[in-house]
mmCIF file of C-alpha atoms in Angstrom:
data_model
loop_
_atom_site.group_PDB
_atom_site.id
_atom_site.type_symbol
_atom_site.label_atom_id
_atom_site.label_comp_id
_atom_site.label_asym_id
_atom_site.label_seq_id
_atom_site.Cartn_x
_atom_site.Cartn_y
_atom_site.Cartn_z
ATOM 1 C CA UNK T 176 -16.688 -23.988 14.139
ATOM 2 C CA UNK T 177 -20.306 -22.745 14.457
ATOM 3 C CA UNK T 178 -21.937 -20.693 12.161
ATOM 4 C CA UNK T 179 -21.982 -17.516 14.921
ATOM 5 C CA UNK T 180 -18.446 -17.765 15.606
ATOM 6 C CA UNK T 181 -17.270 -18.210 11.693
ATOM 7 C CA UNK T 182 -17.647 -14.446 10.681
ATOM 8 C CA UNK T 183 -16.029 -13.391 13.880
ATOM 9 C CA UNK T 184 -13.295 -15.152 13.133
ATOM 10 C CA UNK T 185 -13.187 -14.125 9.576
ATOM 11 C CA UNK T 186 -13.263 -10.468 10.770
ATOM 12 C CA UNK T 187 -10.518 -11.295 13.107
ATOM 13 C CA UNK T 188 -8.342 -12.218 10.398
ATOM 14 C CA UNK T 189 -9.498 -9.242 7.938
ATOM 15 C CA UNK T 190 -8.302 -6.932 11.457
ATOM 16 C CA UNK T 191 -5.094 -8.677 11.410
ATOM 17 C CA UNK T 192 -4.125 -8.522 8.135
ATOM 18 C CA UNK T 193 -5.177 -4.824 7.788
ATOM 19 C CA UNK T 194 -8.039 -4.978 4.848
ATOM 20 C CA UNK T 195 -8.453 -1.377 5.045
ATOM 21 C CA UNK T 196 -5.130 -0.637 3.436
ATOM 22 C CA UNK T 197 -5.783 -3.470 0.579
ATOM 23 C CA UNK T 198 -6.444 -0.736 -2.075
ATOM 24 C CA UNK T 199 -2.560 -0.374 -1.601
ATOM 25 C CA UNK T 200 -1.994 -3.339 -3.944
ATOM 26 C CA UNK T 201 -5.114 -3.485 -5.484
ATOM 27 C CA UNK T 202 -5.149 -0.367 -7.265
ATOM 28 C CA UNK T 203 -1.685 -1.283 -8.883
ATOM 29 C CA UNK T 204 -2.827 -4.498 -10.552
ATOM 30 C CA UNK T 205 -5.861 -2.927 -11.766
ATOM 31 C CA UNK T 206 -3.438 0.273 -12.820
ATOM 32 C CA UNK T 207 -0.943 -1.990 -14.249
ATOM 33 C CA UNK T 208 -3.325 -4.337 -16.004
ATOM 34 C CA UNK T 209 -5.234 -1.526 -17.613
ATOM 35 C CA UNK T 210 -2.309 0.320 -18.817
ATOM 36 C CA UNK T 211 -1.098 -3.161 -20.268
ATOM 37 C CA UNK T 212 -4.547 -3.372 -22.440
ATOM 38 C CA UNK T 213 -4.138 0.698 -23.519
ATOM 39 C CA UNK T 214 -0.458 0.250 -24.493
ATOM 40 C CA UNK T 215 -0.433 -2.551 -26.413
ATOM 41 C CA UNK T 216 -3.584 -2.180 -29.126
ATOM 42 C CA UNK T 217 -4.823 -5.754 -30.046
ATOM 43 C CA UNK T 218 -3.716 -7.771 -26.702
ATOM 44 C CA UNK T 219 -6.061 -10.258 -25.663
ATOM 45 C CA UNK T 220 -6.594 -10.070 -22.011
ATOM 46 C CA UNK T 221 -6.161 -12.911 -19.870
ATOM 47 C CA UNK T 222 -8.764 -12.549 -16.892
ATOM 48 C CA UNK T 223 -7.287 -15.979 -15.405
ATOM 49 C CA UNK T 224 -4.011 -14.069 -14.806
ATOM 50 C CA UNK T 225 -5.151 -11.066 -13.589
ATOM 51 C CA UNK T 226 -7.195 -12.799 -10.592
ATOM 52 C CA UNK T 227 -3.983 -14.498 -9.719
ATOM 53 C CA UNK T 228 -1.503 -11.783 -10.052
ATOM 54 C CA UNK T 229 -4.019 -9.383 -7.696
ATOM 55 C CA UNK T 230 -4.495 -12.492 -5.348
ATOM 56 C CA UNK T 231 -0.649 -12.676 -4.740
ATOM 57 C CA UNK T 232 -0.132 -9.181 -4.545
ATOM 58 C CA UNK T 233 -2.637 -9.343 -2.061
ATOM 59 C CA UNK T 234 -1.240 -12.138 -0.050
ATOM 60 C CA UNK T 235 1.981 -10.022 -0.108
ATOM 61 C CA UNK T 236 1.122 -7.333 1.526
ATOM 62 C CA UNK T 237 -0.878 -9.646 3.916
ATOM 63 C CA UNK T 238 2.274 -11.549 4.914
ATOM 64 C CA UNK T 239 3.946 -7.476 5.034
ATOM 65 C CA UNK T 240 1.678 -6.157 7.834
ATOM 66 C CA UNK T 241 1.243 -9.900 9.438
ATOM 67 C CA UNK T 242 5.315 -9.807 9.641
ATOM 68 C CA UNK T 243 5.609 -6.054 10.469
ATOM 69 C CA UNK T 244 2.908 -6.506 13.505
ATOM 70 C CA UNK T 245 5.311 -9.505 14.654
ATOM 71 C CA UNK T 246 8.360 -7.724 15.276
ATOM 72 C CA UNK T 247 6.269 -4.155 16.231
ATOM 73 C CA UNK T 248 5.468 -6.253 18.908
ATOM 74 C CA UNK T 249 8.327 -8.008 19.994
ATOM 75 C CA UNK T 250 10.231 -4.264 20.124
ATOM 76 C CA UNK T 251 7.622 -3.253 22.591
ATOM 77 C CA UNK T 252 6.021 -0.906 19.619
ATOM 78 C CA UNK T 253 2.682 -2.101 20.101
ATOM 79 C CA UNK T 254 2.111 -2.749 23.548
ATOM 80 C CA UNK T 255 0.013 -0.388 25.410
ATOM 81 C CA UNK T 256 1.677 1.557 27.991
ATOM 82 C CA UNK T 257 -0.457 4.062 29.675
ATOM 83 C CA UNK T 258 2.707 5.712 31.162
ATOM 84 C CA UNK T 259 4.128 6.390 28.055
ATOM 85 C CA UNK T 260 1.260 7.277 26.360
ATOM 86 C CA UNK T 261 1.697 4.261 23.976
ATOM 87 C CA UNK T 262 -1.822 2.763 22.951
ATOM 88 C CA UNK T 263 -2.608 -0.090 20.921
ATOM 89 C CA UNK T 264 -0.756 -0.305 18.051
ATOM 90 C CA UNK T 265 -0.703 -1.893 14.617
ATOM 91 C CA UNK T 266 -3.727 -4.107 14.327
ATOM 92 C CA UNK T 267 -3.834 -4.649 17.548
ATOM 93 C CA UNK T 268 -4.774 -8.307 17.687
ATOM 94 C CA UNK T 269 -1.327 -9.570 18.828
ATOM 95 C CA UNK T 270 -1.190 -6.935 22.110
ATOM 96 C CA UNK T 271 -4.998 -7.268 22.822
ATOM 97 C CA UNK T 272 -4.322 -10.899 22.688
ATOM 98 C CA UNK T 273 -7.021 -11.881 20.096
ATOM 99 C CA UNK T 274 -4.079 -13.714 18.550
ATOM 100 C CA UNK T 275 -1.580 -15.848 19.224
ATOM 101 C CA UNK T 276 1.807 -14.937 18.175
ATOM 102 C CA UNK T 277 2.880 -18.219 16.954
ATOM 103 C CA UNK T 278 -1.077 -18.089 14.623
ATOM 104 C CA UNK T 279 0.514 -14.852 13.392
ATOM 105 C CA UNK T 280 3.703 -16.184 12.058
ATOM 106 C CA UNK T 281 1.741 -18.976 10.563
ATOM 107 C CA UNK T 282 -0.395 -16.949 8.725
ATOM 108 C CA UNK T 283 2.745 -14.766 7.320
ATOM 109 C CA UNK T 284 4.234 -18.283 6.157
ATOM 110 C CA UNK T 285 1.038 -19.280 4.739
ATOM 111 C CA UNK T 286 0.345 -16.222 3.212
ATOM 112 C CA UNK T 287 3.867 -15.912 1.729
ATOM 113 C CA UNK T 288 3.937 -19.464 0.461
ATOM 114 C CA UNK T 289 0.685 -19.338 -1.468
ATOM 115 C CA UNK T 290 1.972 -15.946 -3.343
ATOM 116 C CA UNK T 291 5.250 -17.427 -3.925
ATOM 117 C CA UNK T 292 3.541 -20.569 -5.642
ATOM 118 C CA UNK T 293 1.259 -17.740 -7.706
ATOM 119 C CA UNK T 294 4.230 -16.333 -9.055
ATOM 120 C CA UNK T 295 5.972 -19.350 -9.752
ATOM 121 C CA UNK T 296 3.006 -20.364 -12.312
ATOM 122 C CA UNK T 297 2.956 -16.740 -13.640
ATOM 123 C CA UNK T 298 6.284 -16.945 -14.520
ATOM 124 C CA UNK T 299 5.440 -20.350 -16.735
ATOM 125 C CA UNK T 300 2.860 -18.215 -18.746
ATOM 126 C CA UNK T 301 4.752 -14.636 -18.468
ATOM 127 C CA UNK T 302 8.560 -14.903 -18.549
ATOM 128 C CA UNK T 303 11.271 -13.991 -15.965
ATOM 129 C CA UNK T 304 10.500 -10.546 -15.219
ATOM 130 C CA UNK T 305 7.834 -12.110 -12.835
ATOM 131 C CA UNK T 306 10.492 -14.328 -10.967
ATOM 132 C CA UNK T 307 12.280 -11.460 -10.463
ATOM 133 C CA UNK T 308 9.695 -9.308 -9.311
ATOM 134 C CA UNK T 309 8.177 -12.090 -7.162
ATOM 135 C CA UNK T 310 11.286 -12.746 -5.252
ATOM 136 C CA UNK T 311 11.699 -9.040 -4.787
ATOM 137 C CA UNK T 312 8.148 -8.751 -3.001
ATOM 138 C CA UNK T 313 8.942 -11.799 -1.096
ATOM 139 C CA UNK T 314 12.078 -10.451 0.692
ATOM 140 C CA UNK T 315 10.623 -6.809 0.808
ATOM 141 C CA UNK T 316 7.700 -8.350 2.409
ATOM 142 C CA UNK T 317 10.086 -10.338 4.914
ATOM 143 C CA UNK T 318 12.445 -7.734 5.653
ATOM 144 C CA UNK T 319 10.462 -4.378 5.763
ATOM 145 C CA UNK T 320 10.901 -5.164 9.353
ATOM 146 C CA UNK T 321 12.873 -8.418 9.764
ATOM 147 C CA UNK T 322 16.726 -8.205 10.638
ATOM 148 C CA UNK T 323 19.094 -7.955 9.376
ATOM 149 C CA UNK T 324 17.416 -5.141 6.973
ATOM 150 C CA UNK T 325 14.434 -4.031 8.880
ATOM 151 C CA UNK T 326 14.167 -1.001 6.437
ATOM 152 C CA UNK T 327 11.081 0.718 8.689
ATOM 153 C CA UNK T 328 13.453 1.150 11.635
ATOM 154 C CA UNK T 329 15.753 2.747 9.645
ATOM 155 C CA UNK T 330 13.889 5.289 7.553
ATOM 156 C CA UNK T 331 13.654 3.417 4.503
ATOM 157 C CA UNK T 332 10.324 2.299 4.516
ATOM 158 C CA UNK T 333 9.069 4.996 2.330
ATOM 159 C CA UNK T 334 11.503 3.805 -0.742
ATOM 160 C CA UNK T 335 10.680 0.443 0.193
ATOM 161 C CA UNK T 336 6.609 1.001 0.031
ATOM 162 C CA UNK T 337 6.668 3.387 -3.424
ATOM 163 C CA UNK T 338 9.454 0.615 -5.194
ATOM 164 C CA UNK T 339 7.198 -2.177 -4.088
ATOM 165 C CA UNK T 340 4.092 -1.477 -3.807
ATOM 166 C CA UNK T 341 3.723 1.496 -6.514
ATOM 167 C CA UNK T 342 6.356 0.689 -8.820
ATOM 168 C CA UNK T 343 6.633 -2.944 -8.603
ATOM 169 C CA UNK T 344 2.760 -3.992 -8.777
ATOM 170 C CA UNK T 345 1.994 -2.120 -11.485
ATOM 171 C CA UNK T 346 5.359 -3.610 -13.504
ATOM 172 C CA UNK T 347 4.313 -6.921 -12.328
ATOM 173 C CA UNK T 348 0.720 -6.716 -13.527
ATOM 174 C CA UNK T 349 1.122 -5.045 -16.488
ATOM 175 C CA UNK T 350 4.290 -8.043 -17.513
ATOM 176 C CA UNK T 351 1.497 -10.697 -16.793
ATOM 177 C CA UNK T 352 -0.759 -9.386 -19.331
ATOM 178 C CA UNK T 353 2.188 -8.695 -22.271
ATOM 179 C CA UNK T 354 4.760 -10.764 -20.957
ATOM 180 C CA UNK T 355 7.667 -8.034 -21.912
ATOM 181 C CA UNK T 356 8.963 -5.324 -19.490
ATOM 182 C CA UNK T 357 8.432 -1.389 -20.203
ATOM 183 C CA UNK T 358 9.630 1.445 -18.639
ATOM 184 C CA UNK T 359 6.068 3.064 -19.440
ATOM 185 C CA UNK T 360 4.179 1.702 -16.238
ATOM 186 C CA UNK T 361 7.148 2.265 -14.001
ATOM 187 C CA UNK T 362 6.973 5.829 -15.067
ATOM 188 C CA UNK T 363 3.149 6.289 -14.853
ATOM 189 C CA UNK T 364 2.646 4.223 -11.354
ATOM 190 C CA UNK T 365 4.317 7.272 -9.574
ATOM 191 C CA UNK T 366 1.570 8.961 -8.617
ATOM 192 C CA UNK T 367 -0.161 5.833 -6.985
ATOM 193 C CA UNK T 368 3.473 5.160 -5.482
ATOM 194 C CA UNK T 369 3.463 8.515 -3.773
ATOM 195 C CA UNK T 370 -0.377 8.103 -2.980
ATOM 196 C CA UNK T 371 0.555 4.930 -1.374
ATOM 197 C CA UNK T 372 3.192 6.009 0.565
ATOM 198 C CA UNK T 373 1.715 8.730 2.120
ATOM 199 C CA UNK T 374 -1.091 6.014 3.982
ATOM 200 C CA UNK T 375 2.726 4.922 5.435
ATOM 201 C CA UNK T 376 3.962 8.743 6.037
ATOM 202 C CA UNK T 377 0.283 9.427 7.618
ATOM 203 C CA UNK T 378 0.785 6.579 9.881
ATOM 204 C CA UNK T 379 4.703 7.783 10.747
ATOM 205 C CA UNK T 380 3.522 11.166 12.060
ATOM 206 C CA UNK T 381 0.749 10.085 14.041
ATOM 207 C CA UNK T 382 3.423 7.653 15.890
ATOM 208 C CA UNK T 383 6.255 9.765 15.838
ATOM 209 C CA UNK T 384 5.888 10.825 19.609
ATOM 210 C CA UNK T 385 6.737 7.000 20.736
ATOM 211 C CA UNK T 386 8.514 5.538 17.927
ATOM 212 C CA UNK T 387 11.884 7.117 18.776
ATOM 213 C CA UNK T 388 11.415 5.404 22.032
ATOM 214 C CA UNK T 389 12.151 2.385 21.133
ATOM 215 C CA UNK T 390 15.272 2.951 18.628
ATOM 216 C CA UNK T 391 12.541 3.348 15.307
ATOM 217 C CA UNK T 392 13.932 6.073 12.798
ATOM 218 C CA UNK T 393 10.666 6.768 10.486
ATOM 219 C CA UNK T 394 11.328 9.976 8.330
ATOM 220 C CA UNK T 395 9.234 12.297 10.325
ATOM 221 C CA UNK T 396 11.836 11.549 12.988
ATOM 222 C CA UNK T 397 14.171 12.016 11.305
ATOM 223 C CA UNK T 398 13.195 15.526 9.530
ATOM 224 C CA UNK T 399 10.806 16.313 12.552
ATOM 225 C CA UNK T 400 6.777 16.634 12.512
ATOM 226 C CA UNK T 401 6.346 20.342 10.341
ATOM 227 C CA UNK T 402 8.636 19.034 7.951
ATOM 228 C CA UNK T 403 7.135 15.554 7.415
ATOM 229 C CA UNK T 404 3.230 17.801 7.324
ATOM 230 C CA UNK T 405 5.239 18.988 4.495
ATOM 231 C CA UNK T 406 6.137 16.438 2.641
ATOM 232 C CA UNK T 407 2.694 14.899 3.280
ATOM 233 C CA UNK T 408 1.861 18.089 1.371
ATOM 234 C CA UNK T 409 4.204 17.023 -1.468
ATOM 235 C CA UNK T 410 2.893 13.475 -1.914
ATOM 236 C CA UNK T 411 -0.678 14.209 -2.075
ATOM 237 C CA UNK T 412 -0.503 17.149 -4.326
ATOM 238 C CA UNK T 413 2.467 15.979 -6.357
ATOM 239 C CA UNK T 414 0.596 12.931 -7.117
ATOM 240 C CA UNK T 415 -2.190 15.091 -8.764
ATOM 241 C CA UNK T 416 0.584 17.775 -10.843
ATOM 242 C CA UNK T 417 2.505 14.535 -12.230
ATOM 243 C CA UNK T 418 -1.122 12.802 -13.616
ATOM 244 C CA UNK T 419 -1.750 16.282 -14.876
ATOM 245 C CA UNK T 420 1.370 16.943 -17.165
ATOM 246 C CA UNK T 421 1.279 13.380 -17.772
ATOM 247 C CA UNK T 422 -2.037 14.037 -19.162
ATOM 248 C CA UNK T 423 -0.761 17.562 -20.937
ATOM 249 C CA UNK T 424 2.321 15.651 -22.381
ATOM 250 C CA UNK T 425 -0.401 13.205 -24.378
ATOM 251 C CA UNK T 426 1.635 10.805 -22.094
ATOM 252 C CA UNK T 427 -2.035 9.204 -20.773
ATOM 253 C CA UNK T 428 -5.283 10.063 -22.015
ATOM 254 C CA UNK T 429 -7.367 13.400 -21.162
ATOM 255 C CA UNK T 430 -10.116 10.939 -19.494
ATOM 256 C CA UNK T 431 -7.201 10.014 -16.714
ATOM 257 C CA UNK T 432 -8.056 13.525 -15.576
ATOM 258 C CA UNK T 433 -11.105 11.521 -14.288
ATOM 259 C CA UNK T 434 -9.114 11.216 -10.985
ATOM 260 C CA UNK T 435 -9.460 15.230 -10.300
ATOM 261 C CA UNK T 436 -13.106 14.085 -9.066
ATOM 262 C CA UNK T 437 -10.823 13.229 -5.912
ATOM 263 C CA UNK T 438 -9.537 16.690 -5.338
ATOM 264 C CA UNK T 439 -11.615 18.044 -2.544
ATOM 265 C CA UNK T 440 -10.711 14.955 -0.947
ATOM 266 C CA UNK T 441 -7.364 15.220 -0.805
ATOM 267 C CA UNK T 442 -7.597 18.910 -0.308
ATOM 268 C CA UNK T 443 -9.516 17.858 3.251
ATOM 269 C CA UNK T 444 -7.213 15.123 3.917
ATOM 270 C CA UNK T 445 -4.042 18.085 3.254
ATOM 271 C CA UNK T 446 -5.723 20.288 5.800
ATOM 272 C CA UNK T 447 -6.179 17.910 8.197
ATOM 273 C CA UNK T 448 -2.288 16.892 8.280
ATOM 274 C CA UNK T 449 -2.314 20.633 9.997
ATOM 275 C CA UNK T 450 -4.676 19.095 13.501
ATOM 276 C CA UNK T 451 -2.402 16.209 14.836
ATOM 277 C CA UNK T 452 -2.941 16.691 18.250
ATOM 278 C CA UNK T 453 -0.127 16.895 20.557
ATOM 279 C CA UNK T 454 0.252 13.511 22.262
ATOM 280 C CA UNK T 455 -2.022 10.724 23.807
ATOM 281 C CA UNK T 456 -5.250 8.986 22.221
ATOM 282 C CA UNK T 457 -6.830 12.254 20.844
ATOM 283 C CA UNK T 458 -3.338 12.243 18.738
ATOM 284 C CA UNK T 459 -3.825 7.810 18.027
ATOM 285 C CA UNK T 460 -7.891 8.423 16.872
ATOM 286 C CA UNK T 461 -7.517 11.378 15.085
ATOM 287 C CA UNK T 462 -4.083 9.820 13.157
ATOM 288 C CA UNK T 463 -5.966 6.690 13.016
ATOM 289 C CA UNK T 464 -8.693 8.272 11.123
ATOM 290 C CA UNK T 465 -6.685 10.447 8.863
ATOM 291 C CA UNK T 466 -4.818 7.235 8.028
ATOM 292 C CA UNK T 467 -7.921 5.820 7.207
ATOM 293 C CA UNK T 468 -8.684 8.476 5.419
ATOM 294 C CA UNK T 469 -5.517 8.876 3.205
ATOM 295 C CA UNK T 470 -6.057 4.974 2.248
ATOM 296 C CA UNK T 471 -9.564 5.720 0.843
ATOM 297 C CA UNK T 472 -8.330 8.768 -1.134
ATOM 298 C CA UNK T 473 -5.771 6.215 -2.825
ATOM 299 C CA UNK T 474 -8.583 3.726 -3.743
ATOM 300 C CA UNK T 475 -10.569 6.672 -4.659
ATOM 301 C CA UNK T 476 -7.854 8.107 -6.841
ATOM 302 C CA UNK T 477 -6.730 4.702 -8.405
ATOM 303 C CA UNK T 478 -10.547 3.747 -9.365
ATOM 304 C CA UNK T 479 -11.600 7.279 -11.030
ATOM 305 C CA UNK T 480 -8.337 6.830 -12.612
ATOM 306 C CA UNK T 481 -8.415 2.943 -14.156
ATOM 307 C CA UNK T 482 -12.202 4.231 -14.974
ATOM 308 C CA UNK T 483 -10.994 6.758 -17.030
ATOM 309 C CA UNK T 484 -8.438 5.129 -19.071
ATOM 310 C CA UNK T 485 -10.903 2.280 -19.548
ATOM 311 C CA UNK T 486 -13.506 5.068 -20.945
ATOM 312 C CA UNK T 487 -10.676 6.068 -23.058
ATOM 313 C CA UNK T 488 -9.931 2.932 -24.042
ATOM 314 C CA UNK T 489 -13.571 1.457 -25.350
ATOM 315 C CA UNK T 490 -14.770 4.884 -26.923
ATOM 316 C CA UNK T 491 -11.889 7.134 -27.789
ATOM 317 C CA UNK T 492 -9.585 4.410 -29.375
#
């Protein structure tokens, strides 16, 4: 491969596997990893376990979209159809044929694999919990849209995304660093969780015109569009009221208030929700972008927050 065509292909890849909506299980190992250092006064952090534990997680939700573009495709989800008003969908690489469809399966596998072997070493230096939790991404990963589950055609995605993804991470990367469970970062991942799951819920009601089409039930279709604006409502804001009597409850410390930097942001990300446009590719770009959108409010929201609990941490404790 020549050295013109090598970043091409690397961006290729980083299109395929979605990079924009990494933050989504980045900011719950750095959450979870934190929260493991603040808890537990006197733990010696183990940077060697952290870079593997985020890797995985990583290569998890890699092998999730890779998988979920597979069968979006093969249900006729993400094929164009100018007659139905259906553009492009998911990363597009499979339907604009960048990619081949048997590369794409490879890549899940390979993706998969390597996290699998991740965990299986963490669980030598950390304890059960992480076999647990490993297998529990694994098959979420698999069968977020593979049969016989295939929990996003069925409305269950969103349960599926905050367990895994909010809950899960941060449990996972926080039991790497102390090797013990807690009910403590369960309970404090909940506003990434909902954060997280509205970049899903964004992406639901910008798609909810053609979904139904093909037999998908997404919760907006299921409660209809104004409802689901709604809930979007609910996620973004409730996200922000939980850190806050969190905070109020001496539950985290004041610093985690940090995160209200992120306000207006959200605020113009809420008000947006309100200008889906009826139907066609005005509706795709401008859902595109407020997905894109809702993803950097996460990151946003994850790093002010990690920042202040680790300003906490090094000068208040």
């Amino acid at each position: 491969m020549s050295e013109n065509t090598a970043p091409k292909r690397f961006s290729l890849w980083m299109m395929a596997s979605r990079a924009y909506s990494f933050p989504a299980s980045i900011i719950p190992v750095l959450f979870g990893s934190v929260l493991a250092v603040l808890l537990n006064p006197g733990l010696e952090f183990n940077f060697i376990n952290f870079i593997l534990c985020l890797i995985g997680c990583i290569l998890v939700q890699v092998g999730t979209n890779i998988i979920n573009d597979i069968y979006d495709y093969e249900k006729g989800i993400d094929k164009e159809d100018k007659e139905l008003g259906i553009p492009h969908g998911g990363s597009m690489v499979i339907s604009m044929g960048l990619v081949s469809m048997k590369q794409m399966k490879t890549a899940a596998v390979v993706s998969l694999l390597i996290a699998s072997l991740i965990g299986v070493y963490l669980y030598t230096v950390a304890g059960a919990w992480i076999i647990y939790l490993t297998l529990f991404g694994l098959l979420s990963a698999i069968f977020y849209t593979a049969k016989p589950l295939a929990l996003k055609y069925k409305a269950l995605g969103d349960i599926q995304v905050i367990i895994s993804f909010g809950l899960g991470m941060t449990l996972g990367a926080y039991i790497v660093q102390t090797g013990k469970f807690s009910y403590e970062p369960l309970l404090f991942s909940i506003p990434i969780g909902l954060l997280i799951d509205a970049i899903l819920h964004s992406n639901n009601i910008r798609d909810i015109n053609f979904d139904g089409k093909f037999g998908v039930k997404t919760l907006p279709i299921l409660v209809g569009e104004k409802a689901s604006i709604k809930l979007f409502y609910g996620m973004i804001l409730g996200a922000y009221l939980i850190l806050i009597v969190f905070v109020v409850m001496n539950l985290l410390p004041w610093f985690s208030l940090l995160a209200l930097i992120t306000l207006p942001l959200a605020l113009k990300i809420v008000k947006m929700s309100d200008g889906f446009p009826p139907d066609g590719m005005e509706r795709f770009e401008y859902g595109t972008k407020h997905i894109m959108m809702t993803a950097q409010l996460n990151m946003m929201f994850g790093l002010t927050l990690v920042i202040g609990l680790l300003i906490s941490y090094f000068f208040f404790v």
